[in-house]
PDB file of C-alpha atoms and ligand atoms in Angstrom:
ATOM      1  CA  UNK A   1       5.257  23.797 -18.771  1.00  0.00           C
ATOM      2  CA  UNK A   2       7.559  26.531 -17.277  1.00  0.00           C
ATOM      3  CA  UNK A   3       6.908  25.658 -13.004  1.00  0.00           C
ATOM      4  CA  UNK A   4       7.475  29.178 -11.643  1.00  0.00           C
ATOM      5  CA  UNK A   5       3.971  30.219 -13.054  1.00  0.00           C
ATOM      6  CA  UNK A   6       0.988  29.718 -10.411  1.00  0.00           C
ATOM      7  CA  UNK A   7      -0.357  28.053 -13.351  1.00  0.00           C
ATOM      8  CA  UNK A   8       2.536  25.245 -13.126  1.00  0.00           C
ATOM      9  CA  UNK A   9       1.229  21.983 -11.067  1.00  0.00           C
ATOM     10  CA  UNK A  10       1.653  20.953  -7.955  1.00  0.00           C
ATOM     11  CA  UNK A  11       1.708  17.197  -6.328  1.00  0.00           C
ATOM     12  CA  UNK A  12       2.477  16.030  -3.152  1.00  0.00           C
ATOM     13  CA  UNK A  13       4.516  12.609  -2.582  1.00  0.00           C
ATOM     14  CA  UNK A  14       4.439  11.354   0.303  1.00  0.00           C
ATOM     15  CA  UNK A  15       6.832   8.951   1.251  1.00  0.00           C
ATOM     16  CA  UNK A  16       9.065  11.267  -1.353  1.00  0.00           C
ATOM     17  CA  UNK A  17      12.421  11.030   0.461  1.00  0.00           C
ATOM     18  CA  UNK A  18      13.907   8.249  -0.791  1.00  0.00           C
ATOM     19  CA  UNK A  19      12.541   4.912  -3.174  1.00  0.00           C
ATOM     20  CA  UNK A  20      10.230   4.749  -5.295  1.00  0.00           C
ATOM     21  CA  UNK A  21       8.969   8.159  -3.857  1.00  0.00           C
ATOM     22  CA  UNK A  22      11.970   9.670  -4.645  1.00  0.00           C
ATOM     23  CA  UNK A  23      11.468   8.969  -8.538  1.00  0.00           C
ATOM     24  CA  UNK A  24       8.203   9.958  -8.588  1.00  0.00           C
ATOM     25  CA  UNK A  25       9.120  13.246  -7.803  1.00  0.00           C
ATOM     26  CA  UNK A  26      11.748  14.002  -9.583  1.00  0.00           C
ATOM     27  CA  UNK A  27       9.621  11.949 -13.108  1.00  0.00           C
ATOM     28  CA  UNK A  28       7.330  14.735 -12.508  1.00  0.00           C
ATOM     29  CA  UNK A  29       9.244  17.636 -11.167  1.00  0.00           C
ATOM     30  CA  UNK A  30      11.035  16.748 -14.691  1.00  0.00           C
ATOM     31  CA  UNK A  31       7.665  17.234 -16.718  1.00  0.00           C
ATOM     32  CA  UNK A  32       6.987  20.895 -15.415  1.00  0.00           C
ATOM     33  CA  UNK A  33       5.212  20.049 -11.547  1.00  0.00           C
ATOM     34  CA  UNK A  34       5.643  21.969  -8.765  1.00  0.00           C
ATOM     35  CA  UNK A  35       6.320  18.988  -6.245  1.00  0.00           C
ATOM     36  CA  UNK A  36       6.113  19.083  -1.535  1.00  0.00           C
ATOM     37  CA  UNK A  37       8.573  16.222  -0.392  1.00  0.00           C
ATOM     38  CA  UNK A  38       6.145  15.245   2.961  1.00  0.00           C
ATOM     39  CA  UNK A  39       9.109  12.742   5.131  1.00  0.00           C
ATOM     40  CA  UNK A  40       8.789   9.817   8.503  1.00  0.00           C
ATOM     41  CA  UNK A  41      12.328  10.728   9.837  1.00  0.00           C
ATOM     42  CA  UNK A  42      14.888  11.049   7.300  1.00  0.00           C
ATOM     43  CA  UNK A  43      15.324  15.134   6.563  1.00  0.00           C
ATOM     44  CA  UNK A  44      18.350  14.403   4.737  1.00  0.00           C
ATOM     45  CA  UNK A  45      16.829  12.231   2.418  1.00  0.00           C
ATOM     46  CA  UNK A  46      13.574  14.139   2.414  1.00  0.00           C
ATOM     47  CA  UNK A  47      16.269  17.243   1.392  1.00  0.00           C
ATOM     48  CA  UNK A  48      18.589  15.748  -1.144  1.00  0.00           C
ATOM     49  CA  UNK A  49      15.190  14.926  -3.048  1.00  0.00           C
ATOM     50  CA  UNK A  50      14.137  18.757  -2.873  1.00  0.00           C
ATOM     51  CA  UNK A  51      17.701  19.775  -4.875  1.00  0.00           C
ATOM     52  CA  UNK A  52      17.291  16.840  -7.493  1.00  0.00           C
ATOM     53  CA  UNK A  53      13.779  18.243  -7.748  1.00  0.00           C
ATOM     54  CA  UNK A  54      15.238  22.102  -7.711  1.00  0.00           C
ATOM     55  CA  UNK A  55      18.164  20.199 -10.940  1.00  0.00           C
ATOM     56  CA  UNK A  56      15.034  20.052 -12.358  1.00  0.00           C
ATOM     57  CA  UNK A  57      13.790  22.797 -12.891  1.00  0.00           C
ATOM     58  CA  UNK A  58      11.009  22.878 -10.051  1.00  0.00           C
ATOM     59  CA  UNK A  59       9.812  24.492  -7.364  1.00  0.00           C
ATOM     60  CA  UNK A  60       9.945  21.552  -3.872  1.00  0.00           C
ATOM     61  CA  UNK A  61       9.172  21.820   0.116  1.00  0.00           C
ATOM     62  CA  UNK A  62       9.984  19.196   2.751  1.00  0.00           C
ATOM     63  CA  UNK A  63       7.468  18.309   5.207  1.00  0.00           C
ATOM     64  CA  UNK A  64       8.152  16.120   7.940  1.00  0.00           C
ATOM     65  CA  UNK A  65       4.414  14.349   8.814  1.00  0.00           C
ATOM     66  CA  UNK A  66       3.136  10.902   9.603  1.00  0.00           C
ATOM     67  CA  UNK A  67       0.643   9.923   7.199  1.00  0.00           C
ATOM     68  CA  UNK A  68      -0.423   7.855   9.965  1.00  0.00           C
ATOM     69  CA  UNK A  69      -1.166  11.090  11.910  1.00  0.00           C
ATOM     70  CA  UNK A  70      -4.342  12.906  11.060  1.00  0.00           C
ATOM     71  CA  UNK A  71      -2.987  15.668  12.067  1.00  0.00           C
ATOM     72  CA  UNK A  72       0.366  15.954  10.547  1.00  0.00           C
ATOM     73  CA  UNK A  73      -1.589  14.905   7.395  1.00  0.00           C
ATOM     74  CA  UNK A  74      -4.070  17.495   7.906  1.00  0.00           C
ATOM     75  CA  UNK A  75      -0.980  20.349   7.983  1.00  0.00           C
ATOM     76  CA  UNK A  76       0.809  18.791   5.308  1.00  0.00           C
ATOM     77  CA  UNK A  77      -1.581  20.264   2.767  1.00  0.00           C
ATOM     78  CA  UNK A  78      -2.207  23.133   4.967  1.00  0.00           C
ATOM     79  CA  UNK A  79       1.364  23.305   5.249  1.00  0.00           C
ATOM     80  CA  UNK A  80       1.636  22.369   0.467  1.00  0.00           C
ATOM     81  CA  UNK A  81      -1.534  25.517   0.097  1.00  0.00           C
ATOM     82  CA  UNK A  82       0.242  27.853   1.319  1.00  0.00           C
ATOM     83  CA  UNK A  83       3.218  27.044  -0.519  1.00  0.00           C
ATOM     84  CA  UNK A  84       1.397  26.740  -3.683  1.00  0.00           C
ATOM     85  CA  UNK A  85      -1.626  28.310  -3.356  1.00  0.00           C
ATOM     86  CA  UNK A  86      -3.171  25.196  -5.766  1.00  0.00           C
ATOM     87  CA  UNK A  87      -2.954  21.737  -5.599  1.00  0.00           C
ATOM     88  CA  UNK A  88      -2.960  19.484  -9.148  1.00  0.00           C
ATOM     89  CA  UNK A  89      -2.117  15.472  -7.644  1.00  0.00           C
ATOM     90  CA  UNK A  90      -1.363  13.472  -4.416  1.00  0.00           C
ATOM     91  CA  UNK A  91       0.515  10.889  -5.087  1.00  0.00           C
ATOM     92  CA  UNK A  92      -0.134   7.342  -2.243  1.00  0.00           C
ATOM     93  CA  UNK A  93       3.064   6.506  -2.027  1.00  0.00           C
ATOM     94  CA  UNK A  94       4.378   6.546   2.003  1.00  0.00           C
ATOM     95  CA  UNK A  95       4.031   2.797   3.121  1.00  0.00           C
ATOM     96  CA  UNK A  96       6.230   0.148   4.902  1.00  0.00           C
ATOM     97  CA  UNK A  97       6.236  -3.785   5.328  1.00  0.00           C
ATOM     98  CA  UNK A  98       6.232  -4.136   8.691  1.00  0.00           C
ATOM     99  CA  UNK A  99       8.942  -7.402   8.931  1.00  0.00           C
ATOM    100  CA  UNK A 100       7.823 -11.044   9.574  1.00  0.00           C
ATOM    101  CA  UNK A 101       5.190 -12.207  10.828  1.00  0.00           C
ATOM    102  CA  UNK A 102       3.560 -15.490  10.955  1.00  0.00           C
ATOM    103  CA  UNK A 103      -0.188 -15.128  11.762  1.00  0.00           C
ATOM    104  CA  UNK A 104       0.168 -17.620  14.595  1.00  0.00           C
ATOM    105  CA  UNK A 105       2.144 -14.967  16.797  1.00  0.00           C
ATOM    106  CA  UNK A 106      -1.063 -11.553  15.421  1.00  0.00           C
ATOM    107  CA  UNK A 107       0.094  -8.899  17.467  1.00  0.00           C
ATOM    108  CA  UNK A 108      -2.171  -5.759  17.930  1.00  0.00           C
ATOM    109  CA  UNK A 109       0.339  -2.969  17.916  1.00  0.00           C
ATOM    110  CA  UNK A 110       1.881  -4.753  14.209  1.00  0.00           C
ATOM    111  CA  UNK A 111      -0.807  -4.909  12.594  1.00  0.00           C
ATOM    112  CA  UNK A 112      -1.651  -1.176  13.956  1.00  0.00           C
ATOM    113  CA  UNK A 113       1.615   0.097  12.572  1.00  0.00           C
ATOM    114  CA  UNK A 114       1.120  -1.504   9.325  1.00  0.00           C
ATOM    115  CA  UNK A 115      -2.279  -0.897   8.701  1.00  0.00           C
ATOM    116  CA  UNK A 116      -2.481   3.057  10.358  1.00  0.00           C
ATOM    117  CA  UNK A 117       0.349   3.654   7.510  1.00  0.00           C
ATOM    118  CA  UNK A 118      -0.460   1.794   4.687  1.00  0.00           C
ATOM    119  CA  UNK A 119      -4.413   2.116   4.580  1.00  0.00           C
ATOM    120  CA  UNK A 120      -5.040   5.018   7.127  1.00  0.00           C
ATOM    121  CA  UNK A 121      -2.390   6.801   5.931  1.00  0.00           C
ATOM    122  CA  UNK A 122      -3.949   7.200   2.406  1.00  0.00           C
ATOM    123  CA  UNK A 123      -7.910   7.640   3.358  1.00  0.00           C
ATOM    124  CA  UNK A 124      -5.956  11.205   5.614  1.00  0.00           C
ATOM    125  CA  UNK A 125      -4.755  12.328   2.405  1.00  0.00           C
ATOM    126  CA  UNK A 126      -7.378  11.145   0.001  1.00  0.00           C
ATOM    127  CA  UNK A 127      -9.190  13.149   2.479  1.00  0.00           C
ATOM    128  CA  UNK A 128      -6.767  16.092   2.008  1.00  0.00           C
ATOM    129  CA  UNK A 129      -7.323  16.020  -1.960  1.00  0.00           C
ATOM    130  CA  UNK A 130     -10.650  15.539  -2.003  1.00  0.00           C
ATOM    131  CA  UNK A 131     -11.375  18.694   0.029  1.00  0.00           C
ATOM    132  CA  UNK A 132      -8.566  21.095  -1.792  1.00  0.00           C
ATOM    133  CA  UNK A 133      -9.181  19.834  -5.581  1.00  0.00           C
ATOM    134  CA  UNK A 134     -12.796  19.657  -5.842  1.00  0.00           C
ATOM    135  CA  UNK A 135     -14.223  21.459  -8.840  1.00  0.00           C
ATOM    136  CA  UNK A 136     -17.359  21.338  -6.598  1.00  0.00           C
ATOM    137  CA  UNK A 137     -15.870  22.857  -3.349  1.00  0.00           C
ATOM    138  CA  UNK A 138     -13.940  25.854  -5.933  1.00  0.00           C
ATOM    139  CA  UNK A 139     -10.802  23.727  -6.756  1.00  0.00           C
ATOM    140  CA  UNK A 140      -9.810  22.774 -10.092  1.00  0.00           C
ATOM    141  CA  UNK A 141     -10.289  19.183 -10.252  1.00  0.00           C
ATOM    142  CA  UNK A 142      -7.342  17.095 -10.544  1.00  0.00           C
ATOM    143  CA  UNK A 143      -5.546  13.298  -9.989  1.00  0.00           C
ATOM    144  CA  UNK A 144      -5.020  10.836  -6.797  1.00  0.00           C
ATOM    145  CA  UNK A 145      -2.416   7.944  -7.234  1.00  0.00           C
ATOM    146  CA  UNK A 146      -2.598   5.502  -4.800  1.00  0.00           C
ATOM    147  CA  UNK A 147       0.934   3.090  -4.554  1.00  0.00           C
ATOM    148  CA  UNK A 148      -0.680   0.060  -3.670  1.00  0.00           C
ATOM    149  CA  UNK A 149       1.952  -3.360  -4.513  1.00  0.00           C
ATOM    150  CA  UNK A 150       1.649  -6.761  -7.212  1.00  0.00           C
ATOM    151  CA  UNK A 151       1.198  -8.496  -3.028  1.00  0.00           C
ATOM    152  CA  UNK A 152      -2.445  -7.735  -3.075  1.00  0.00           C
ATOM    153  CA  UNK A 153      -3.528  -9.496  -6.074  1.00  0.00           C
ATOM    154  CA  UNK A 154       0.353 -12.359  -5.418  1.00  0.00           C
ATOM    155  CA  UNK A 155      -0.547 -12.388  -1.396  1.00  0.00           C
ATOM    156  CA  UNK A 156       3.356 -11.679  -1.395  1.00  0.00           C
ATOM    157  CA  UNK A 157       6.309 -12.520   0.143  1.00  0.00           C
ATOM    158  CA  UNK A 158       6.030 -15.224   3.074  1.00  0.00           C
ATOM    159  CA  UNK A 159       4.875 -14.176   6.753  1.00  0.00           C
ATOM    160  CA  UNK A 160       3.598 -10.715   5.422  1.00  0.00           C
ATOM    161  CA  UNK A 161       0.218 -11.048   5.599  1.00  0.00           C
ATOM    162  CA  UNK A 162      -0.068  -7.753   7.149  1.00  0.00           C
ATOM    163  CA  UNK A 163       1.415  -6.006   4.590  1.00  0.00           C
ATOM    164  CA  UNK A 164      -0.494  -7.514   1.575  1.00  0.00           C
ATOM    165  CA  UNK A 165      -3.522  -7.237   3.580  1.00  0.00           C
ATOM    166  CA  UNK A 166      -3.373  -3.380   3.504  1.00  0.00           C
ATOM    167  CA  UNK A 167      -2.394  -3.114  -0.008  1.00  0.00           C
ATOM    168  CA  UNK A 168      -5.345  -5.168  -0.920  1.00  0.00           C
ATOM    169  CA  UNK A 169      -7.603  -2.258   0.944  1.00  0.00           C
ATOM    170  CA  UNK A 170      -5.328   0.153  -1.491  1.00  0.00           C
ATOM    171  CA  UNK A 171      -6.621  -1.150  -3.998  1.00  0.00           C
ATOM    172  CA  UNK A 172      -9.968  -1.352  -2.969  1.00  0.00           C
ATOM    173  CA  UNK A 173     -10.248   2.038  -2.056  1.00  0.00           C
ATOM    174  CA  UNK A 174      -9.074   3.147  -5.238  1.00  0.00           C
ATOM    175  CA  UNK A 175     -12.106   1.571  -7.274  1.00  0.00           C
ATOM    176  CA  UNK A 176     -14.080   3.334  -4.538  1.00  0.00           C
ATOM    177  CA  UNK A 177     -13.005   6.627  -4.660  1.00  0.00           C
ATOM    178  CA  UNK A 178     -12.916   6.704  -8.421  1.00  0.00           C
ATOM    179  CA  UNK A 179     -16.284   5.855  -7.874  1.00  0.00           C
ATOM    180  CA  UNK A 180     -17.430   8.998  -5.499  1.00  0.00           C
ATOM    181  CA  UNK A 181     -14.688  11.282  -6.454  1.00  0.00           C
ATOM    182  CA  UNK A 182     -15.403  11.989 -10.669  1.00  0.00           C
ATOM    183  CA  UNK A 183     -18.115  13.754 -10.067  1.00  0.00           C
ATOM    184  CA  UNK A 184     -16.066  16.562  -7.949  1.00  0.00           C
ATOM    185  CA  UNK A 185     -12.681  16.382 -11.392  1.00  0.00           C
ATOM    186  CA  UNK A 186     -11.107  14.251  -9.332  1.00  0.00           C
ATOM    187  CA  UNK A 187      -9.452  10.971 -10.772  1.00  0.00           C
ATOM    188  CA  UNK A 188      -8.304   7.705  -8.848  1.00  0.00           C
ATOM    189  CA  UNK A 189      -6.475   5.002 -10.171  1.00  0.00           C
ATOM    190  CA  UNK A 190      -3.397   3.036  -8.802  1.00  0.00           C
ATOM    191  CA  UNK A 191       0.059   1.126  -9.457  1.00  0.00           C
ATOM    192  CA  UNK A 192       1.289  -1.813  -8.852  1.00  0.00           C
ATOM    193  CA  UNK A 193       4.527  -2.322  -8.781  1.00  0.00           C
ATOM    194  CA  UNK A 194       5.837  -5.894  -7.945  1.00  0.00           C
ATOM    195  CA  UNK A 195      10.056  -6.230  -7.214  1.00  0.00           C
ATOM    196  CA  UNK A 196      11.592  -2.667  -7.103  1.00  0.00           C
ATOM    197  CA  UNK A 197      15.309  -2.231  -6.130  1.00  0.00           C
ATOM    198  CA  UNK A 198      14.114   0.447  -2.562  1.00  0.00           C
ATOM    199  CA  UNK A 199      15.261  -0.103   1.138  1.00  0.00           C
ATOM    200  CA  UNK A 200      11.725  -1.675   1.827  1.00  0.00           C
ATOM    201  CA  UNK A 201      13.713  -4.983   1.079  1.00  0.00           C
ATOM    202  CA  UNK A 202      15.575  -4.179   4.649  1.00  0.00           C
ATOM    203  CA  UNK A 203      11.884  -5.913   6.394  1.00  0.00           C
ATOM    204  CA  UNK A 204      13.197  -9.279   4.506  1.00  0.00           C
ATOM    205  CA  UNK A 205      16.694  -9.453   3.138  1.00  0.00           C
ATOM    206  CA  UNK A 206      17.063  -6.638   1.066  1.00  0.00           C
ATOM    207  CA  UNK A 207      19.828  -6.826  -2.178  1.00  0.00           C
ATOM    208  CA  UNK A 208      19.725 -11.296  -1.283  1.00  0.00           C
ATOM    209  CA  UNK A 209      16.578 -11.286  -1.581  1.00  0.00           C
ATOM    210  CA  UNK A 210      16.051  -9.295  -4.412  1.00  0.00           C
ATOM    211  CA  UNK A 211      18.675 -10.861  -6.496  1.00  0.00           C
ATOM    212  CA  UNK A 212      17.123 -14.747  -5.533  1.00  0.00           C
ATOM    213  CA  UNK A 213      13.843 -13.367  -6.201  1.00  0.00           C
ATOM    214  CA  UNK A 214      14.743 -11.849 -10.112  1.00  0.00           C
ATOM    215  CA  UNK A 215      14.303 -14.799 -11.911  1.00  0.00           C
ATOM    216  CA  UNK A 216      11.422 -15.805 -10.639  1.00  0.00           C
ATOM    217  CA  UNK A 217      10.296 -12.733 -12.571  1.00  0.00           C
ATOM    218  CA  UNK A 218       8.686 -13.272 -16.590  1.00  0.00           C
ATOM    219  CA  UNK A 219      11.668 -10.681 -17.466  1.00  0.00           C
ATOM    220  CA  UNK A 220      13.839 -12.231 -15.557  1.00  0.00           C
ATOM    221  CA  UNK A 221      15.105  -9.271 -13.842  1.00  0.00           C
ATOM    222  CA  UNK A 222      13.964  -6.664 -10.385  1.00  0.00           C
ATOM    223  CA  UNK A 223      12.390  -3.536 -11.366  1.00  0.00           C
ATOM    224  CA  UNK A 224      14.215   0.255 -11.007  1.00  0.00           C
ATOM    225  CA  UNK A 225      12.020   3.049  -8.943  1.00  0.00           C
ATOM    226  CA  UNK A 226      11.725   5.197 -11.884  1.00  0.00           C
ATOM    227  CA  UNK A 227      10.025   2.660 -14.601  1.00  0.00           C
ATOM    228  CA  UNK A 228       7.250   2.917 -11.585  1.00  0.00           C
ATOM    229  CA  UNK A 229       7.930   6.891 -11.799  1.00  0.00           C
ATOM    230  CA  UNK A 230       7.716   6.905 -15.520  1.00  0.00           C
ATOM    231  CA  UNK A 231       3.080   5.421 -14.900  1.00  0.00           C
ATOM    232  CA  UNK A 232       2.577   7.155 -11.665  1.00  0.00           C
ATOM    233  CA  UNK A 233       4.057  10.710 -13.471  1.00  0.00           C
ATOM    234  CA  UNK A 234       1.306   9.712 -16.578  1.00  0.00           C
ATOM    235  CA  UNK A 235      -1.474   8.897 -13.797  1.00  0.00           C
ATOM    236  CA  UNK A 236      -1.190  11.828 -12.536  1.00  0.00           C
ATOM    237  CA  UNK A 237      -1.546  14.546 -15.531  1.00  0.00           C
ATOM    238  CA  UNK A 238      -3.589  15.029 -18.623  1.00  0.00           C
ATOM    239  CA  UNK A 239      -1.958  11.929 -20.571  1.00  0.00           C
ATOM    240  CA  UNK A 240      -4.359   9.323 -18.621  1.00  0.00           C
ATOM    241  CA  UNK A 241      -7.605  11.557 -18.919  1.00  0.00           C
ATOM    242  CA  UNK A 242      -9.697   9.193 -19.895  1.00  0.00           C
ATOM    243  CA  UNK A 243      -8.645   6.717 -17.201  1.00  0.00           C
ATOM    244  CA  UNK A 244     -10.349   6.315 -13.479  1.00  0.00           C
ATOM    245  CA  UNK A 245     -10.261   3.300 -11.437  1.00  0.00           C
ATOM    246  CA  UNK A 246      -7.542   1.316 -12.708  1.00  0.00           C
ATOM    247  CA  UNK A 247      -5.463  -0.358 -11.033  1.00  0.00           C
ATOM    248  CA  UNK A 248      -1.621  -0.945 -13.100  1.00  0.00           C
ATOM    249  CA  UNK A 249       1.044  -3.985 -12.565  1.00  0.00           C
ATOM    250  CA  UNK A 250       4.143  -2.672 -13.101  1.00  0.00           C
ATOM    251  CA  UNK A 251       6.264  -5.910 -11.999  1.00  0.00           C
ATOM    252  CA  UNK A 252       7.317  -7.433 -14.573  1.00  0.00           C
ATOM    253  CA  UNK A 253       5.169 -10.120 -15.783  1.00  0.00           C
ATOM    254  CA  UNK A 254       4.704 -11.448 -12.120  1.00  0.00           C
TER     255      UNK A 254
HETATM  256  P1  NAP B   1      11.071   2.729   0.654  1.00  0.00           P
HETATM  257  O1  NAP B   1      12.657   3.072  -0.119  1.00  0.00           O
HETATM  258  O2  NAP B   1      11.938   1.784   1.655  1.00  0.00           O
HETATM  259  O3  NAP B   1      10.775   4.580   1.287  1.00  0.00           O
HETATM  260  C1  NAP B   1       9.852   5.219   2.425  1.00  0.00           C
HETATM  261  C2  NAP B   1       8.727   5.885   1.961  1.00  0.00           C
HETATM  262  O4  NAP B   1       8.176   6.107   2.881  1.00  0.00           O
HETATM  263  C3  NAP B   1      10.232   7.052   2.929  1.00  0.00           C
HETATM  264  O5  NAP B   1      10.485   8.763   2.179  1.00  0.00           O
HETATM  265  C4  NAP B   1       9.684   6.450   4.347  1.00  0.00           C
HETATM  266  O6  NAP B   1      10.286   7.783   4.601  1.00  0.00           O
HETATM  267  C5  NAP B   1       8.656   6.663   4.378  1.00  0.00           C
HETATM  268  N1  NAP B   1       7.584   6.633   5.141  1.00  0.00           N
HETATM  269  C6  NAP B   1       7.514   5.242   5.982  1.00  0.00           C
HETATM  270  N2  NAP B   1       6.530   5.727   6.611  1.00  0.00           N
HETATM  271  C7  NAP B   1       6.229   6.329   7.069  1.00  0.00           C
HETATM  272  C8  NAP B   1       4.683   7.315   7.357  1.00  0.00           C
HETATM  273  N3  NAP B   1       4.470   6.555   8.558  1.00  0.00           N
HETATM  274  N4  NAP B   1       4.238   8.890   7.636  1.00  0.00           N
HETATM  275  C9  NAP B   1       5.114   9.347   6.412  1.00  0.00           C
HETATM  276  N5  NAP B   1       5.594   8.424   5.007  1.00  0.00           N
HETATM  277  C10 NAP B   1       6.539   8.055   5.708  1.00  0.00           C
HETATM  278  O7  NAP B   1       9.885   2.108   0.453  1.00  0.00           O
HETATM  279  P2  NAP B   1       9.477   2.504  -1.398  1.00  0.00           P
HETATM  280  O8  NAP B   1      10.183   0.341  -1.582  1.00  0.00           O
HETATM  281  O9  NAP B   1       9.613   3.427  -2.082  1.00  0.00           O
HETATM  282  O10 NAP B   1       8.210   2.235  -1.844  1.00  0.00           O
HETATM  283  C11 NAP B   1       7.065   2.589  -1.698  1.00  0.00           C
HETATM  284  C12 NAP B   1       5.252   2.563  -2.104  1.00  0.00           C
HETATM  285  O11 NAP B   1       5.582   1.690  -2.847  1.00  0.00           O
HETATM  286  C13 NAP B   1       5.445   1.611  -0.859  1.00  0.00           C
HETATM  287  O12 NAP B   1       3.316   1.790  -0.227  1.00  0.00           O
HETATM  288  C14 NAP B   1       5.384   0.829  -0.658  1.00  0.00           C
HETATM  289  O13 NAP B   1       4.187  -0.413  -0.005  1.00  0.00           O
HETATM  290  C15 NAP B   1       4.979   0.183  -2.201  1.00  0.00           C
HETATM  291  N6  NAP B   1       5.826  -0.602  -2.932  1.00  0.00           N
HETATM  292  C16 NAP B   1       7.033  -1.034  -3.413  1.00  0.00           C
HETATM  293  C17 NAP B   1       7.715  -2.387  -3.737  1.00  0.00           C
HETATM  294  C18 NAP B   1       9.426  -2.831  -3.920  1.00  0.00           C
HETATM  295  O14 NAP B   1       9.035  -3.303  -5.024  1.00  0.00           O
HETATM  296  N7  NAP B   1       9.903  -1.380  -3.859  1.00  0.00           N
HETATM  297  C19 NAP B   1       7.042  -2.849  -4.056  1.00  0.00           C
HETATM  298  C20 NAP B   1       5.283  -2.913  -4.684  1.00  0.00           C
HETATM  299  C21 NAP B   1       4.896  -1.357  -4.079  1.00  0.00           C
HETATM  300  P3  NAP B   1      11.389   8.660   5.759  1.00  0.00           P
HETATM  301  O15 NAP B   1      12.786   8.422   4.585  1.00  0.00           O
HETATM  302  O16 NAP B   1      11.444   9.520   6.486  1.00  0.00           O
HETATM  303  O17 NAP B   1      12.039   7.088   5.670  1.00  0.00           O
END
């Protein structure tokens, strides 16, 4: 598909500046989607991703927007609408681990920071996307893909109950919205990555931890961001037209 026509599909990838989000933006661009890349603070990384999207022949927009802020998420969708005039998919990818924290030292601020970004952010963006894409409200239908984690079913790394629980919420949100939004022409699915080589693992030892854990993965290695991205792009597009409410594991058998 030519991404320079008004018919070209448009996706918002939250946290599209780095890691899995960058790979998703690129995979979508390679399939002819125009992409809005949102980020929290790393403008340089977001611009690098935008350059890669443009190299792939698609249009790119970067927007600095904290998903934990209702006002920022409203602005993110308004700016996308202003630039592209349509929306066909949302990838709720932005997320944080929030470091390691024992339940014996649980702290209100810490829990709020993780749940605000991982869970409330996904609610806010889903609400904006539903309004923009609902075929009962003038939209053309579309797709929402929530990035959960294998941690939602394994409990995750030691001392990261906050993260695992936030991703459990994403699984439930996916199942609930799949039902609520199907009559609006919007499919909602989730991808649950396993151990993927990105900077998020700096929260618990970085590359050393990945190297140590790789042999525990049935496939014997950690995954690459592009291996997650291909599945997300499939769920965004028409080839997955009868998938709704699926929780898809991309975890090397873990
Ligand atoms: P990453 O490399 O640390 O990238 C995180 C991205 O999210 C960055 O673009 C960052 O923006 C953005 N971000 C963080 N907080 C945000 C906020 N409040 N508002 C807006 N953007 C925010 O992480 P990743 O490994 O690619 O993870 C992406 C998603 O996959 C997350 O939801 C994560 O939980 C999930 N996941 C990852 C793995 C894994 O092994 N890597 C496994 C399972 C699930 P800046 O660049 O501006 O900081």
